[in-house]
PDB file of C-alpha atoms in Angstrom:
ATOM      1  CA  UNK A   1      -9.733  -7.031  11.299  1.00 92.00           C
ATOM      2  CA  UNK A   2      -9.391  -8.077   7.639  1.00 93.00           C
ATOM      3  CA  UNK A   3      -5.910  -8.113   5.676  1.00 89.00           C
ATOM      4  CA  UNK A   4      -5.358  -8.002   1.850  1.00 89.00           C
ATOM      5  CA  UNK A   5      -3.096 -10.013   0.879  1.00 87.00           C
ATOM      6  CA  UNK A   6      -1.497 -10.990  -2.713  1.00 85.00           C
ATOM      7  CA  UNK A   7       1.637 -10.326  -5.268  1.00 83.00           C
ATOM      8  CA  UNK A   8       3.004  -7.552  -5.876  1.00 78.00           C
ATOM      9  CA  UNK A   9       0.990  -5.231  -8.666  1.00 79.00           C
ATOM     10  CA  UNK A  10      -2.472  -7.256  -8.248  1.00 86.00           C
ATOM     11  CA  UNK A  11      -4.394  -4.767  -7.116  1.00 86.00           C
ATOM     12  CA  UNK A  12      -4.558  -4.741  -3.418  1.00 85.00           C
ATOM     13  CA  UNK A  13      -4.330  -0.624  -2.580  1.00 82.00           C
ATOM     14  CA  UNK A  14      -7.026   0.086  -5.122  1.00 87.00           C
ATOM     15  CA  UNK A  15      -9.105  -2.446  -3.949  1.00 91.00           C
ATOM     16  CA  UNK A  16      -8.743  -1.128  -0.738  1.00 87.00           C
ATOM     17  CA  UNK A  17      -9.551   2.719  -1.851  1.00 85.00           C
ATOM     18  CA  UNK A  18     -12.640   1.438  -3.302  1.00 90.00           C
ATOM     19  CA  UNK A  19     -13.824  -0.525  -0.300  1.00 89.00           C
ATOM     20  CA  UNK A  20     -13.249   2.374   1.753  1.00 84.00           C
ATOM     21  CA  UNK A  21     -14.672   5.259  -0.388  1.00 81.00           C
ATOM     22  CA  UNK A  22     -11.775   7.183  -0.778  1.00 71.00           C
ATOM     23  CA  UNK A  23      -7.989   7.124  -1.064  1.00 66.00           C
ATOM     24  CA  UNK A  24      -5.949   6.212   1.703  1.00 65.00           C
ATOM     25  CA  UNK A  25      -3.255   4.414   0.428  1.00 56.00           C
ATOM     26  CA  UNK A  26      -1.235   5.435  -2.613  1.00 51.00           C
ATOM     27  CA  UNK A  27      -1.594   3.542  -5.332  1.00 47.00           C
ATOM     28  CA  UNK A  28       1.022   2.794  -8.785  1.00 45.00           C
ATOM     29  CA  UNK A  29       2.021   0.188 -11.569  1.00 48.00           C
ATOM     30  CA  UNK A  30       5.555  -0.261 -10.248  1.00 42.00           C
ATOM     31  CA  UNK A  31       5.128  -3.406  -8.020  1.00 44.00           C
ATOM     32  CA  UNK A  32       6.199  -3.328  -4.219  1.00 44.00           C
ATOM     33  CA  UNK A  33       4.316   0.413  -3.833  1.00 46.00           C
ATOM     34  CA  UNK A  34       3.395  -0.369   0.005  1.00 48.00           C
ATOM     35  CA  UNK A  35       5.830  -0.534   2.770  1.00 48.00           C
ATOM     36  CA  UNK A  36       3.790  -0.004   5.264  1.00 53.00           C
ATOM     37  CA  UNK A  37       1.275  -2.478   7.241  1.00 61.00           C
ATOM     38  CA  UNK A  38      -1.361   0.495   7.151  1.00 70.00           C
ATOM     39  CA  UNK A  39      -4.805   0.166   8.946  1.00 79.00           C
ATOM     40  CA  UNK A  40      -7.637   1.687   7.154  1.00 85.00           C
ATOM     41  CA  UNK A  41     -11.480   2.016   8.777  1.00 88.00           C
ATOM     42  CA  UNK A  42     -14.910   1.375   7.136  1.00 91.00           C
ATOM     43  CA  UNK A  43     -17.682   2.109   9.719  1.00 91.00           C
ATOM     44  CA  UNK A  44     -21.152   1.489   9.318  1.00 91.00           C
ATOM     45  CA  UNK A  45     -24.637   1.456  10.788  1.00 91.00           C
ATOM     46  CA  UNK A  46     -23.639  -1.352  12.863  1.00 91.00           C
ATOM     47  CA  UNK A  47     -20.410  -2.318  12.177  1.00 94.00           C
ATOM     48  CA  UNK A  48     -16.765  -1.300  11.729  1.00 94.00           C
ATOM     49  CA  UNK A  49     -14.249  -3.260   9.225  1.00 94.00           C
ATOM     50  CA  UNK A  50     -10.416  -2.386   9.835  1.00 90.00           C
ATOM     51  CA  UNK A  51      -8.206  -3.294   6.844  1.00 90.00           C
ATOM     52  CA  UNK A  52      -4.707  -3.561   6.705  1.00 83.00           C
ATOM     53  CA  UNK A  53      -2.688  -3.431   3.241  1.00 74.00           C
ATOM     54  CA  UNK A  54       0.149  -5.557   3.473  1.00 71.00           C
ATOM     55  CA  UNK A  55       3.232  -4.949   1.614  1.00 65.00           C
ATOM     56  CA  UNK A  56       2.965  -7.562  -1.525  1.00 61.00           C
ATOM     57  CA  UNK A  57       4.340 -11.154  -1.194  1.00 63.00           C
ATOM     58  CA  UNK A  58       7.492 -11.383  -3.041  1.00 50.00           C
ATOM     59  CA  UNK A  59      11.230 -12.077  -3.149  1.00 58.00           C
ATOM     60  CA  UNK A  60      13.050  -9.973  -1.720  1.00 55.00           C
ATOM     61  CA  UNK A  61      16.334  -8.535  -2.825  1.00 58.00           C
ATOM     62  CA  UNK A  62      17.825  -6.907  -0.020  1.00 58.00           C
ATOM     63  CA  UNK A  63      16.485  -6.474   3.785  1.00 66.00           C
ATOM     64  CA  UNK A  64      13.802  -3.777   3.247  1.00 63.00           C
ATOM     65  CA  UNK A  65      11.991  -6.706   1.562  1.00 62.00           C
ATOM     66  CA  UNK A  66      12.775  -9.041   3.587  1.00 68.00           C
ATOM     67  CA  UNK A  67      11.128  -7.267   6.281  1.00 62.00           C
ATOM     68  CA  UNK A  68       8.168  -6.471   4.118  1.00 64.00           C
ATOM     69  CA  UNK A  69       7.179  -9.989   3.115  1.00 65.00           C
ATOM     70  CA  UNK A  70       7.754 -11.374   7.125  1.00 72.00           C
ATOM     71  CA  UNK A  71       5.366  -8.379   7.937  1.00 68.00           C
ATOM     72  CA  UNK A  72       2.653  -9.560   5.308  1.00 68.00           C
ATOM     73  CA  UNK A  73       3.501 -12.989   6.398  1.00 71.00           C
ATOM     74  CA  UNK A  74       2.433 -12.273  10.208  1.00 73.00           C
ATOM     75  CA  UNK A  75      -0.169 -10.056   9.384  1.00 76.00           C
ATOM     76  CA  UNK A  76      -2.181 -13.537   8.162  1.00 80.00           C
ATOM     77  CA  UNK A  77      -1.857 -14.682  11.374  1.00 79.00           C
ATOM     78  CA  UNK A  78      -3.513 -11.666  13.082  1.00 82.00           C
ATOM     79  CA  UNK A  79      -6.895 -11.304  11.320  1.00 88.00           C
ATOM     80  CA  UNK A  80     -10.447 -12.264  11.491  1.00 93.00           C
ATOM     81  CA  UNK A  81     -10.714 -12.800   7.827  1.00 94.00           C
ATOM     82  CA  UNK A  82      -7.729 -12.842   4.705  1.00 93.00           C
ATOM     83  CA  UNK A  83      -8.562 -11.881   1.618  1.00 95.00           C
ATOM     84  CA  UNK A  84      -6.003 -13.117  -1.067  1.00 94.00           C
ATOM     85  CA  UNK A  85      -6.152 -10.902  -4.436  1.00 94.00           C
ATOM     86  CA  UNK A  86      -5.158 -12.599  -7.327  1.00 94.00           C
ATOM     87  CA  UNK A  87      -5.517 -11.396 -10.978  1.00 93.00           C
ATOM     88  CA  UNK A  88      -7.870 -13.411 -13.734  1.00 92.00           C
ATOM     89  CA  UNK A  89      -5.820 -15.338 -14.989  1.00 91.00           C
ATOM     90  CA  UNK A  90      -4.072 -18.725 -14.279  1.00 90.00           C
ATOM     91  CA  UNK A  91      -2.326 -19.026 -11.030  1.00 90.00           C
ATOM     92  CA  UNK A  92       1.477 -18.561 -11.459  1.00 89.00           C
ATOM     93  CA  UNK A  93       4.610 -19.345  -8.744  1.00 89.00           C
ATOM     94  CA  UNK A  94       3.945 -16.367  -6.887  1.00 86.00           C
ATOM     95  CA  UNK A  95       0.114 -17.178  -5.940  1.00 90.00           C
ATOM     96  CA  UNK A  96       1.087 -20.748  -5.472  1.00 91.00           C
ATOM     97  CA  UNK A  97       3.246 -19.704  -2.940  1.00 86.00           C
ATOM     98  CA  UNK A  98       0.882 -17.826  -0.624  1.00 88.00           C
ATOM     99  CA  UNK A  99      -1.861 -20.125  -0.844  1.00 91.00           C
ATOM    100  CA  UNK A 100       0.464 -22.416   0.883  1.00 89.00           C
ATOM    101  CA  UNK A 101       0.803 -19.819   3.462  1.00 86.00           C
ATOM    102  CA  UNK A 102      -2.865 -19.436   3.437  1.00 87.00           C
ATOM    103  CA  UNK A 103      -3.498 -22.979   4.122  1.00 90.00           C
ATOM    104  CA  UNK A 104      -1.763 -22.115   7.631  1.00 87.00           C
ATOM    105  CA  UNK A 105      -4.514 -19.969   8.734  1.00 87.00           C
ATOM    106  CA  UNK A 106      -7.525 -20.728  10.875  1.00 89.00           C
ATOM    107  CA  UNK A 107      -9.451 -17.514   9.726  1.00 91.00           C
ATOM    108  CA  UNK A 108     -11.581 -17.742   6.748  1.00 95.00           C
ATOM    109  CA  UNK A 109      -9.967 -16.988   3.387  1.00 94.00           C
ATOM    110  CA  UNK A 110     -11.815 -15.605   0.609  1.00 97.00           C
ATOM    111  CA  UNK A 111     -10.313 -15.564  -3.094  1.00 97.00           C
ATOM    112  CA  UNK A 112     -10.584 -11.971  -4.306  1.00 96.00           C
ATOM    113  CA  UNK A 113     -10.172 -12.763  -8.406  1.00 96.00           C
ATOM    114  CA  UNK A 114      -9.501  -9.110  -9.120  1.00 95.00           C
ATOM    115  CA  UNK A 115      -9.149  -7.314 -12.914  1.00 94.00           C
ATOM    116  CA  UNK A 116     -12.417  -9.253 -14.135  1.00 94.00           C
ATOM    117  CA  UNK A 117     -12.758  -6.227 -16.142  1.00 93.00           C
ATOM    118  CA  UNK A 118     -10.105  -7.136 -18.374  1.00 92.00           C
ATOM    119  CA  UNK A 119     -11.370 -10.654 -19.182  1.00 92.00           C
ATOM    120  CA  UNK A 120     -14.494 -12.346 -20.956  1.00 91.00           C
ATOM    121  CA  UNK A 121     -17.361 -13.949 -18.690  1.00 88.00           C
ATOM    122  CA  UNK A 122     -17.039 -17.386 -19.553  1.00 90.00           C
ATOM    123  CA  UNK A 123     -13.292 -17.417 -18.894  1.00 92.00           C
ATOM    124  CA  UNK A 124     -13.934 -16.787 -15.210  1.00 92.00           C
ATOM    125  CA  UNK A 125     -15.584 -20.083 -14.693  1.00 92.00           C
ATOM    126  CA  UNK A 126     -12.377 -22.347 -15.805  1.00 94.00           C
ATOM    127  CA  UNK A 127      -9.999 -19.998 -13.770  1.00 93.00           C
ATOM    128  CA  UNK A 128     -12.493 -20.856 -10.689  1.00 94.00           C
ATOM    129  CA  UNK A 129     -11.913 -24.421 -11.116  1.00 94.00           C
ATOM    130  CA  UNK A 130      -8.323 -23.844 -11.431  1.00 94.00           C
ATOM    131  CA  UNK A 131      -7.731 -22.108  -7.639  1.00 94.00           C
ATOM    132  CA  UNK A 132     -10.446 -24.467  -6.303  1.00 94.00           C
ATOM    133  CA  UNK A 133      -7.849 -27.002  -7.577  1.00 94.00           C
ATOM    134  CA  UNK A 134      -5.499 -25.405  -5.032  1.00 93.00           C
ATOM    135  CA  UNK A 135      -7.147 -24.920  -1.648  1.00 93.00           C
ATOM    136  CA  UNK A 136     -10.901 -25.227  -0.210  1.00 94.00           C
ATOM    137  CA  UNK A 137     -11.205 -21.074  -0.082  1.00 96.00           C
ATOM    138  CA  UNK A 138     -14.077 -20.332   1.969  1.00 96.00           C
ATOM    139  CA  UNK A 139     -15.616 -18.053  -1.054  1.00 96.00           C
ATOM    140  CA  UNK A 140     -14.560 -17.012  -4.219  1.00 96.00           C
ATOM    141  CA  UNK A 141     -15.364 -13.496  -5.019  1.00 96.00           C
ATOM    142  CA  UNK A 142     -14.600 -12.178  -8.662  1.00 96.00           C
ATOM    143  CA  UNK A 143     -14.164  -8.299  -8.401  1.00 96.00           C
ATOM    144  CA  UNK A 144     -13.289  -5.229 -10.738  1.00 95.00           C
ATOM    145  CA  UNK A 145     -11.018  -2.932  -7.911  1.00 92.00           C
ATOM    146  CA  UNK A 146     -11.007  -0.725 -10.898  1.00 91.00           C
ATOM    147  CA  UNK A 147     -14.612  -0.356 -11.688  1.00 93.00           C
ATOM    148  CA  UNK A 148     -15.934  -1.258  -8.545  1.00 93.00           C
ATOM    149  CA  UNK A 149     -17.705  -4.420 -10.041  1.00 95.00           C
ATOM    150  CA  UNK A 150     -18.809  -6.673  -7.134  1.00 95.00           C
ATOM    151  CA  UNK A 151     -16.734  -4.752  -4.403  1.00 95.00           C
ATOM    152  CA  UNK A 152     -20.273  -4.031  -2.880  1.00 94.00           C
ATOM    153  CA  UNK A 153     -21.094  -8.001  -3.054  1.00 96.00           C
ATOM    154  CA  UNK A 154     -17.270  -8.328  -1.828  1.00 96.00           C
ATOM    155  CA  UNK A 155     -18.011  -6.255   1.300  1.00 95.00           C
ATOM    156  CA  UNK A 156     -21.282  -7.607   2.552  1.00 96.00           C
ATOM    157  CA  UNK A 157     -19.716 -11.071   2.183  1.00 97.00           C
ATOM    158  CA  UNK A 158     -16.654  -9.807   4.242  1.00 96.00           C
ATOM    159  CA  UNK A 159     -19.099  -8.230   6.922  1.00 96.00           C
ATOM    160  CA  UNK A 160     -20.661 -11.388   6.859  1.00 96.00           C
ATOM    161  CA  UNK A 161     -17.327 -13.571   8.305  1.00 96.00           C
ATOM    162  CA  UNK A 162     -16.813 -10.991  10.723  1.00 95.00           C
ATOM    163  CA  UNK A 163     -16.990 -11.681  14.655  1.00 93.00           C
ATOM    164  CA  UNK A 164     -18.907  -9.320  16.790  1.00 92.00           C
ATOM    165  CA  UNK A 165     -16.661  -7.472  18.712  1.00 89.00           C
ATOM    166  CA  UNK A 166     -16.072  -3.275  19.823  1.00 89.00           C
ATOM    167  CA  UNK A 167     -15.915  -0.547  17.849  1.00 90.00           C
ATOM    168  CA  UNK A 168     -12.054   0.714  18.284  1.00 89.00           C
ATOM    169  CA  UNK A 169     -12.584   3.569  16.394  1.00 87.00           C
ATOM    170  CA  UNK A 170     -14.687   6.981  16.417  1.00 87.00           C
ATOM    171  CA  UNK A 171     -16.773   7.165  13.259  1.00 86.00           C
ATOM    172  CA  UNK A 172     -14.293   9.461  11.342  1.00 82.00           C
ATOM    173  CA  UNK A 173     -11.203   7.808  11.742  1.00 82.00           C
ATOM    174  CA  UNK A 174     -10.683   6.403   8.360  1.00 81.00           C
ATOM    175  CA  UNK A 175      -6.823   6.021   8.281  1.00 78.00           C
ATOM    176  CA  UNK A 176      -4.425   5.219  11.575  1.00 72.00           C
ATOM    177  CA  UNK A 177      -1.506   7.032  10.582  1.00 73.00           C
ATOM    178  CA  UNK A 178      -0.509  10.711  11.243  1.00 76.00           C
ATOM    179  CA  UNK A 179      -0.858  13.434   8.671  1.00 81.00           C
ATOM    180  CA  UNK A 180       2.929  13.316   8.249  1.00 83.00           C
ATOM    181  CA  UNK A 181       3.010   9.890   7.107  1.00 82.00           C
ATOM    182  CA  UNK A 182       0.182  10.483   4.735  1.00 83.00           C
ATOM    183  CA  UNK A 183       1.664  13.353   3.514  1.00 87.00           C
ATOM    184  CA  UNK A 184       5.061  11.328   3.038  1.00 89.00           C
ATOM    185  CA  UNK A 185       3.822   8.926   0.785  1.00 84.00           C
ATOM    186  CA  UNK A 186       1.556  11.197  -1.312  1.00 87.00           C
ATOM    187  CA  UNK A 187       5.337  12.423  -1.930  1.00 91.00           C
ATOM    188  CA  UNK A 188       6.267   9.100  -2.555  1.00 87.00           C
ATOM    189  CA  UNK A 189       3.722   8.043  -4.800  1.00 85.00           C
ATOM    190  CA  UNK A 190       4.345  11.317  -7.073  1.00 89.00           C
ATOM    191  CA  UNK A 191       8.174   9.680  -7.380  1.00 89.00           C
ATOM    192  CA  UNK A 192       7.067   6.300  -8.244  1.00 84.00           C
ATOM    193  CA  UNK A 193       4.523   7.900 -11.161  1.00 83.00           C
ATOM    194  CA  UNK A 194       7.689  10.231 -12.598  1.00 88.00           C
ATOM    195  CA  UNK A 195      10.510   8.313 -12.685  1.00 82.00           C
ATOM    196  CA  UNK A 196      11.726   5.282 -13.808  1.00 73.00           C
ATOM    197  CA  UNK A 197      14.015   1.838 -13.309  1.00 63.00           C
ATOM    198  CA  UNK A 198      15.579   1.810 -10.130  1.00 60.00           C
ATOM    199  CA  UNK A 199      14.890   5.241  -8.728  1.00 68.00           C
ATOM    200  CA  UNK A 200      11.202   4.908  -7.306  1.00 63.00           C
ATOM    201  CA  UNK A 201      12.413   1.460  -5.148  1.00 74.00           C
ATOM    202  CA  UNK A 202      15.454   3.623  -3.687  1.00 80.00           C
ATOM    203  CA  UNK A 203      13.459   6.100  -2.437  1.00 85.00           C
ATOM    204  CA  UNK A 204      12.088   7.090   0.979  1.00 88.00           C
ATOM    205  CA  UNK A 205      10.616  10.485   2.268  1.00 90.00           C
ATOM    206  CA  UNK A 206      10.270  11.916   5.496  1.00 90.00           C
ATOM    207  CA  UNK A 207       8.549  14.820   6.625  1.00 90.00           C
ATOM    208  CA  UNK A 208      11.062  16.815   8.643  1.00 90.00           C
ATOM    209  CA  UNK A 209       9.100  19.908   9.495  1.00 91.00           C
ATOM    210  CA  UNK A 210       5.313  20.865   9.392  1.00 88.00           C
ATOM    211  CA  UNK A 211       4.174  24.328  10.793  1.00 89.00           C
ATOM    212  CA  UNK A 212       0.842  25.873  10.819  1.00 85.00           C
ATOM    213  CA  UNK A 213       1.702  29.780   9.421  1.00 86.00           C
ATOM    214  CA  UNK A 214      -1.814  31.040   9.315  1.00 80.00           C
ATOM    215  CA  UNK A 215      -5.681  29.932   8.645  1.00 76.00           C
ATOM    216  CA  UNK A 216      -5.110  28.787   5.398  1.00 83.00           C
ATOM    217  CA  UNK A 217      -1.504  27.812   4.952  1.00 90.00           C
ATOM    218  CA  UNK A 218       0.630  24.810   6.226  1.00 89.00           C
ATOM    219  CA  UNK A 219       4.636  24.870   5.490  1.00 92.00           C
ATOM    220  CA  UNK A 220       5.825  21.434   4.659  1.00 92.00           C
ATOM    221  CA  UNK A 221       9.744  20.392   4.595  1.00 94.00           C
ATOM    222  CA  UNK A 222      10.432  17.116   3.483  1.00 94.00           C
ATOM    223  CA  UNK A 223      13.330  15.214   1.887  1.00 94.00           C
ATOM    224  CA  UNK A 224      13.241  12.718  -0.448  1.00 93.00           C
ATOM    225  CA  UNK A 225      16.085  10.081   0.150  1.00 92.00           C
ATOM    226  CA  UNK A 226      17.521   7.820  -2.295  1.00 91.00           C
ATOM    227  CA  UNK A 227      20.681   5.620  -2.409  1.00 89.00           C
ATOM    228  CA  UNK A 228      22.964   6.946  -5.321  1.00 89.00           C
ATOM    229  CA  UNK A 229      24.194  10.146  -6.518  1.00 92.00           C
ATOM    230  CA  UNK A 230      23.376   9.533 -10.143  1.00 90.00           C
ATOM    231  CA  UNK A 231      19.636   8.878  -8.973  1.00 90.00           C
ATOM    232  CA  UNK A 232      19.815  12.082  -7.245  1.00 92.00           C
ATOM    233  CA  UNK A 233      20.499  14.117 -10.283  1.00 91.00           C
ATOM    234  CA  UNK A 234      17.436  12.059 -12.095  1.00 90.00           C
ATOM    235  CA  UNK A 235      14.859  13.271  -8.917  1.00 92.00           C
ATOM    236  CA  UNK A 236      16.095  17.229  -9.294  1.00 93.00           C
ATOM    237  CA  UNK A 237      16.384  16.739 -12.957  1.00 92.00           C
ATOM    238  CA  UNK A 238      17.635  19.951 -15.584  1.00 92.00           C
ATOM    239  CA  UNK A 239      16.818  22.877 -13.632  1.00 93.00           C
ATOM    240  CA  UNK A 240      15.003  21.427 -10.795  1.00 93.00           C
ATOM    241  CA  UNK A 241      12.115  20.473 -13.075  1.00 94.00           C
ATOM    242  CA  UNK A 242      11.330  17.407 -11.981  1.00 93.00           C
ATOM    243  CA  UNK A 243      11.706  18.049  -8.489  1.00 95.00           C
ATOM    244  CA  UNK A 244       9.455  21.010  -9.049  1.00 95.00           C
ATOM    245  CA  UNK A 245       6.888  18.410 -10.670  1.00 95.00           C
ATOM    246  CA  UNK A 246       6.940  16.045  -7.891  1.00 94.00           C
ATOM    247  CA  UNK A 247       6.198  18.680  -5.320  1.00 94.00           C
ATOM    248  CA  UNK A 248       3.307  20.497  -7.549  1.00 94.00           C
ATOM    249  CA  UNK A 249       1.835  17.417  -8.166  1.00 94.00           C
ATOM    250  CA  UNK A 250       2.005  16.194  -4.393  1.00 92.00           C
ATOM    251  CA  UNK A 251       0.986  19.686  -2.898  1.00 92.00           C
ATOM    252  CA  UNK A 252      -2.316  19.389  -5.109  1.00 90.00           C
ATOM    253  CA  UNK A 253      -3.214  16.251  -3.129  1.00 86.00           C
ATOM    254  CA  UNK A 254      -2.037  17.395   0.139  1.00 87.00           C
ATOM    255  CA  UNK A 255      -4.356  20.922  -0.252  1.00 87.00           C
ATOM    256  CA  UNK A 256      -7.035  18.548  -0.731  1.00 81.00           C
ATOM    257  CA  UNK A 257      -6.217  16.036   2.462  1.00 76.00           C
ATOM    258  CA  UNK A 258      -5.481  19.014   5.062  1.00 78.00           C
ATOM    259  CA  UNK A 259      -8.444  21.449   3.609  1.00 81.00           C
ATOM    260  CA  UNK A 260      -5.427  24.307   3.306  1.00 85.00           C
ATOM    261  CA  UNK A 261      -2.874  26.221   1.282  1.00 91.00           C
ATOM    262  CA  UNK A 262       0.088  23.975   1.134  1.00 91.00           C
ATOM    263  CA  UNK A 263       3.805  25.965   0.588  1.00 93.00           C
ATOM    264  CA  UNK A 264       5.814  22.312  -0.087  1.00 94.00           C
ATOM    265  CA  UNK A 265       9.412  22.840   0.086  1.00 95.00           C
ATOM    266  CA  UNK A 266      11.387  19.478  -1.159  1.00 95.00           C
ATOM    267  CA  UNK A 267      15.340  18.405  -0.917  1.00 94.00           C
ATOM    268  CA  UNK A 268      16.853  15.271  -2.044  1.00 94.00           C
ATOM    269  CA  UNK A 269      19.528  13.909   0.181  1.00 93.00           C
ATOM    270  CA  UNK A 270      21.686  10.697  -0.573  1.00 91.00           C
ATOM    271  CA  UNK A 271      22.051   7.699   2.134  1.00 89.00           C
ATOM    272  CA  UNK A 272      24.008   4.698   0.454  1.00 90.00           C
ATOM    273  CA  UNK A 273      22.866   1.203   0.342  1.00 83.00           C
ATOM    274  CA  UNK A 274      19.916   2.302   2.918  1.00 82.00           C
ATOM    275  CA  UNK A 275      17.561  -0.344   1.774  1.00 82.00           C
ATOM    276  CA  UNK A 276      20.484  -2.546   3.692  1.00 83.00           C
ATOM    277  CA  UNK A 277      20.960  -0.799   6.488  1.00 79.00           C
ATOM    278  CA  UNK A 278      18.374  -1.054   9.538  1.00 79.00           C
ATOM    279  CA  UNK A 279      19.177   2.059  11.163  1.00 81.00           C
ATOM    280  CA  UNK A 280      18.717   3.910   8.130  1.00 74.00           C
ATOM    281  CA  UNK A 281      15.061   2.547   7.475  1.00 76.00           C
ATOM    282  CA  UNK A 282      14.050   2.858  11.514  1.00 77.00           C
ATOM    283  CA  UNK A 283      15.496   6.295  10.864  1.00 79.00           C
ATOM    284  CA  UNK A 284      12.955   6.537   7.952  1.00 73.00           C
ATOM    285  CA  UNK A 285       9.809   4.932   9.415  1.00 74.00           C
ATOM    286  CA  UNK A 286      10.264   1.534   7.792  1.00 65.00           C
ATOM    287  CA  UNK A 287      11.274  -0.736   9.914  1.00 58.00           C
ATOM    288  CA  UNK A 288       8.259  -1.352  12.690  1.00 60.00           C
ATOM    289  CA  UNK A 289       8.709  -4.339  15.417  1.00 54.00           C
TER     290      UNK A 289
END
């Protein structure tokens, strides 16, 4: 069992997607994208790595956040190996702060330096010296998530640190969440790419309804739920355009994960202040023990 940990925005989902092969999580440039502690499989000749994306490590502004950054926190606690993503450049608050928590942990921790793609060669050496400053990491790995630079080197090392121990999962098991919640943030993620300010944070989906109508075609009823009635109006947009966008864009991806004809049909409901309000985000698939 291997976690990725980090800030918000670093990196961590496509790292994961590359490590894996293929998308499994969603992936976007507003910070905060994962919820979720979601468990993701690599098997191999002889042996199987389960990671699990944390939500990132920040601070929180109202009890949905709160309850992601305890859940990253524990997850540290849980693993054979952490990986801690930071981007190349100079530590700042944030990566301060979870190297402390880092320090906590038994398991070895390898420094993922992430975005190396974006920097010169020689400035990687200084920025080294700067997190070896901070804690005795038991390797530091500089990556491209990107590119895929070193995420083969990244892997083998991780493979390396592992304990032997029994395969949990059949060979194509790649992803331990139902199709519903896949299909819920593929939504989700479609949201977060179209719209803007406050609106992708407020939002959660939930797949009410799938049905199987023939060979080649799923029905899908989902509603996207948000926290104002003014943000509503921005998510159905003039005419229902960019509702309509969110669900063409999202049934394109969801053909392609269920191998079928997808007829998407999408509603926007408002529940106030929800991000506050635990039975709300139990009611939404958000708030896990």
């Amino acid at each position: 069992f291997v976690t990725i940990t980090g800030r918000t925005n670093v990196g961590k989902s496509t790292l994961l997607n590359k490590m894996v092969g293929q998308k499994v999580v969603i992936m976007s440039d507003k910070p905060q994208t994962t919820r979720h502690k979601i468990q993701s499989v690599l098997t191999g000749p002889d042996y199987q790595v389960i990671f699990i994306d944390t939500p990132g490590i920040h601070k929180p502004k109202h009890k949905l956040g709160e309850h992601m950054v305890e859940t990253a926190l524990r997850t540290l606690r849980e693993v054979d190996v952490v990986l801690l993503l930071v981007e190349a450049a100079a530590p700042g608050p944030g990566d301060l702060y979870i190297i402390e928590q880092v320090k906590k942990v038994d398991s070895p921790v390898l420094l993922v330096i992430n975005k190396i793609d974006l920097v010169k060669p020689d400035q990687l050496i200084p920025l080294t010296k700067m997190f070896k400053q901070q804690h005795h990491f038991t390797e530091i790995i500089p990556v491209s998530a990107l590119t895929g630079q070193n995420v083969d080197k990244l892997l083998d090392t991780v493979i390396s640190h592992l304990p032997a121990g029994p395969k949990y999962y059949p060979d194509d098991i790649i992803v331990d969440r139902p199709e519903r919640f896949i299909i819920a943030e593929l939504i989700r993620e479609k949201v977060l790419h179209l719209t803007s300010q406050e609106v992708p944070h407020s939002v959660a989906v939930v797949v009410e309804e799938m049905e199987k109508r023939s060979d080649n075609l799923v029905a899908v009823r989902a509603v996207i739920y948000t926290e104002r009635e003014s943000q509503k109006g921005i998510l159905i947009g003039k005419g229902g355009r960019m509702l309509k966008q969110i669900g063409q864009l999202a049934r394109e991806e969801i053909e392609v994960l269920l191998g079928s004809k997808i007829f998407l049909e999408l509603w926007v409901k408002v529940r106030k202040d929800w991000r506050n309000r635990e039975v709300y985000m139990k009611n939404f698939g958000l708030w896990e023990e």
